């Protein structure tokens, strides 16, 4: 029988109500005990590095979870992380960079309703996650939720209440759970890559901020961010528009980059990605050294990848190499 480690971190799935709002109290073992037939799938072990609302999850917590997986890597066939849904996409992306080319599945799941709710989605999500983690063709980091398996770098929480909370952004779902089977669409098969085993990383630079352009946002914001941040992920308009009415944005952005800080350009439109070359209002940034292009990546993955890449280097050429290398299907180059 396979051995799966359940890493319970909290979230709605583990939450109970004490009169002051839902908060996580149940352990991973208590949660699994409420899921029928889960013990027929594999042997389960449990570890509880934290029990928190994922609103409180920080990069240091991603590193703790990655450490638990690294320490247990040789003893388990797969890992299922129970996690709040609100920041699950960030953690899934972060783990995709911290543990690359894993031949063991690392699955994140949670629920929209607490396990104690009679109409909860928690039981099926947890059962499906363990089922997927036991499947011999599963590998790398993914989110299993609402009957879908989404690549860890492509997940986004799109709905606050529905059971299909997560979408796979700009990339097909890896698989579906139908009854008791994992169904993999054509081309989404095991694709075993021979990279000589997993690569673990243990450094992140959390001085990364997302800035969303809004009409009349003052470009002086870049100067104000300098003391606290090493990188800005800039969510531009449309396919890559940055206001050009008086040149002040270009001055502020070029000054940011020339000061040795990183600028990642992406779009605030959820689907289909960025192309700075299309409009005159993006053109100046397309070829500027030091500006990194987010292409079709999610903002969640861009945050995690920038933290990971800046955790390895500040040297511009190496930063760009790390940023543009494809990890866990995170980007489709144009
Ligand atoms: N606030 C909860 C969390 O992210 C929401 C959930 O798990 O669905 O921890």
PDB file of N, CA and C and ligand atoms in Angstrom, residues 10-13 52-55 83-87 111-112 157, ligand 1:
ATOM      1  N   UNK A  10      -4.646  24.118   8.216  1.00  0.00           N
ATOM      2  CA  UNK A  10      -5.785  24.933   8.639  1.00  0.00           C
ATOM      3  C   UNK A  10      -6.739  25.224   7.494  1.00  0.00           C
ATOM      4  N   UNK A  11      -7.348  26.417   7.488  1.00  0.00           N
ATOM      5  CA  UNK A  11      -8.316  26.792   6.461  1.00  0.00           C
ATOM      6  C   UNK A  11      -9.735  26.452   6.876  1.00  0.00           C
ATOM      7  N   UNK A  12     -10.674  26.790   5.991  1.00  0.00           N
ATOM      8  CA  UNK A  12     -12.088  26.502   6.270  1.00  0.00           C
ATOM      9  C   UNK A  12     -12.320  25.030   6.542  1.00  0.00           C
ATOM     10  N   UNK A  13     -11.637  24.167   5.806  1.00  0.00           N
ATOM     11  CA  UNK A  13     -11.845  22.725   5.963  1.00  0.00           C
ATOM     12  C   UNK A  13     -11.707  22.315   7.430  1.00  0.00           C
ATOM     13  N   UNK A  52      -3.888  27.491  10.720  1.00  0.00           N
ATOM     14  CA  UNK A  52      -4.181  28.927  10.550  1.00  0.00           C
ATOM     15  C   UNK A  52      -5.144  29.154   9.390  1.00  0.00           C
ATOM     16  N   UNK A  53      -5.824  30.282   9.442  1.00  0.00           N
ATOM     17  CA  UNK A  53      -6.556  30.770   8.266  1.00  0.00           C
ATOM     18  C   UNK A  53      -5.486  31.129   7.228  1.00  0.00           C
ATOM     19  N   UNK A  54      -5.704  30.752   5.991  1.00  0.00           N
ATOM     20  CA  UNK A  54      -4.618  30.970   5.013  1.00  0.00           C
ATOM     21  C   UNK A  54      -4.396  32.446   4.716  1.00  0.00           C
ATOM     22  N   UNK A  55      -5.286  33.301   5.199  1.00  0.00           N
ATOM     23  CA  UNK A  55      -5.041  34.747   5.132  1.00  0.00           C
ATOM     24  C   UNK A  55      -3.734  35.081   5.858  1.00  0.00           C
ATOM     25  N   UNK A  83      -5.299  23.091   3.237  1.00  0.00           N
ATOM     26  CA  UNK A  83      -4.925  24.510   3.210  1.00  0.00           C
ATOM     27  C   UNK A  83      -6.176  25.346   2.995  1.00  0.00           C
ATOM     28  N   UNK A  84      -6.204  26.541   3.541  1.00  0.00           N
ATOM     29  CA  UNK A  84      -7.285  27.468   3.239  1.00  0.00           C
ATOM     30  C   UNK A  84      -7.305  27.808   1.762  1.00  0.00           C
ATOM     31  N   UNK A  85      -8.495  28.115   1.261  1.00  0.00           N
ATOM     32  CA  UNK A  85      -8.589  28.361  -0.182  1.00  0.00           C
ATOM     33  C   UNK A  85      -8.124  29.762  -0.572  1.00  0.00           C
ATOM     34  N   UNK A  86      -8.168  30.704   0.384  1.00  0.00           N
ATOM     35  CA  UNK A  86      -7.952  32.103  -0.010  1.00  0.00           C
ATOM     36  C   UNK A  86      -6.565  32.364  -0.588  1.00  0.00           C
ATOM     37  N   UNK A  87      -5.546  31.725  -0.041  1.00  0.00           N
ATOM     38  CA  UNK A  87      -4.194  31.936  -0.581  1.00  0.00           C
ATOM     39  C   UNK A  87      -3.580  30.630  -1.087  1.00  0.00           C
ATOM     40  N   UNK A 111     -11.508  23.377   1.327  1.00  0.00           N
ATOM     41  CA  UNK A 111     -12.943  23.324   1.023  1.00  0.00           C
ATOM     42  C   UNK A 111     -13.559  24.700   1.203  1.00  0.00           C
ATOM     43  N   UNK A 112     -14.721  24.857   0.598  1.00  0.00           N
ATOM     44  CA  UNK A 112     -15.467  26.114   0.741  1.00  0.00           C
ATOM     45  C   UNK A 112     -16.337  26.091   1.996  1.00  0.00           C
ATOM     46  N   UNK A 157      -8.151  31.237  -7.340  1.00  0.00           N
ATOM     47  CA  UNK A 157      -9.473  31.224  -6.698  1.00  0.00           C
ATOM     48  C   UNK A 157     -10.337  32.264  -7.410  1.00  0.00           C
TER      49      UNK A 157
HETATM   50  N1  LIG B   1     -10.430  32.067   4.998  1.00  0.00           N
HETATM   51  C1  LIG B   1     -10.294  30.658   4.664  1.00  0.00           C
HETATM   52  C2  LIG B   1      -8.810  30.382   4.417  1.00  0.00           C
HETATM   53  O1  LIG B   1      -8.311  30.699   3.381  1.00  0.00           O
HETATM   54  C3  LIG B   1     -11.105  30.348   3.445  1.00  0.00           C
HETATM   55  C4  LIG B   1     -11.114  28.907   3.025  1.00  0.00           C
HETATM   56  O2  LIG B   1     -10.326  28.081   3.437  1.00  0.00           O
HETATM   57  O3  LIG B   1     -11.981  28.567   2.154  1.00  0.00           O
HETATM   58  O4  LIG B   1      -8.160  29.875   5.304  1.00  0.00           O
END
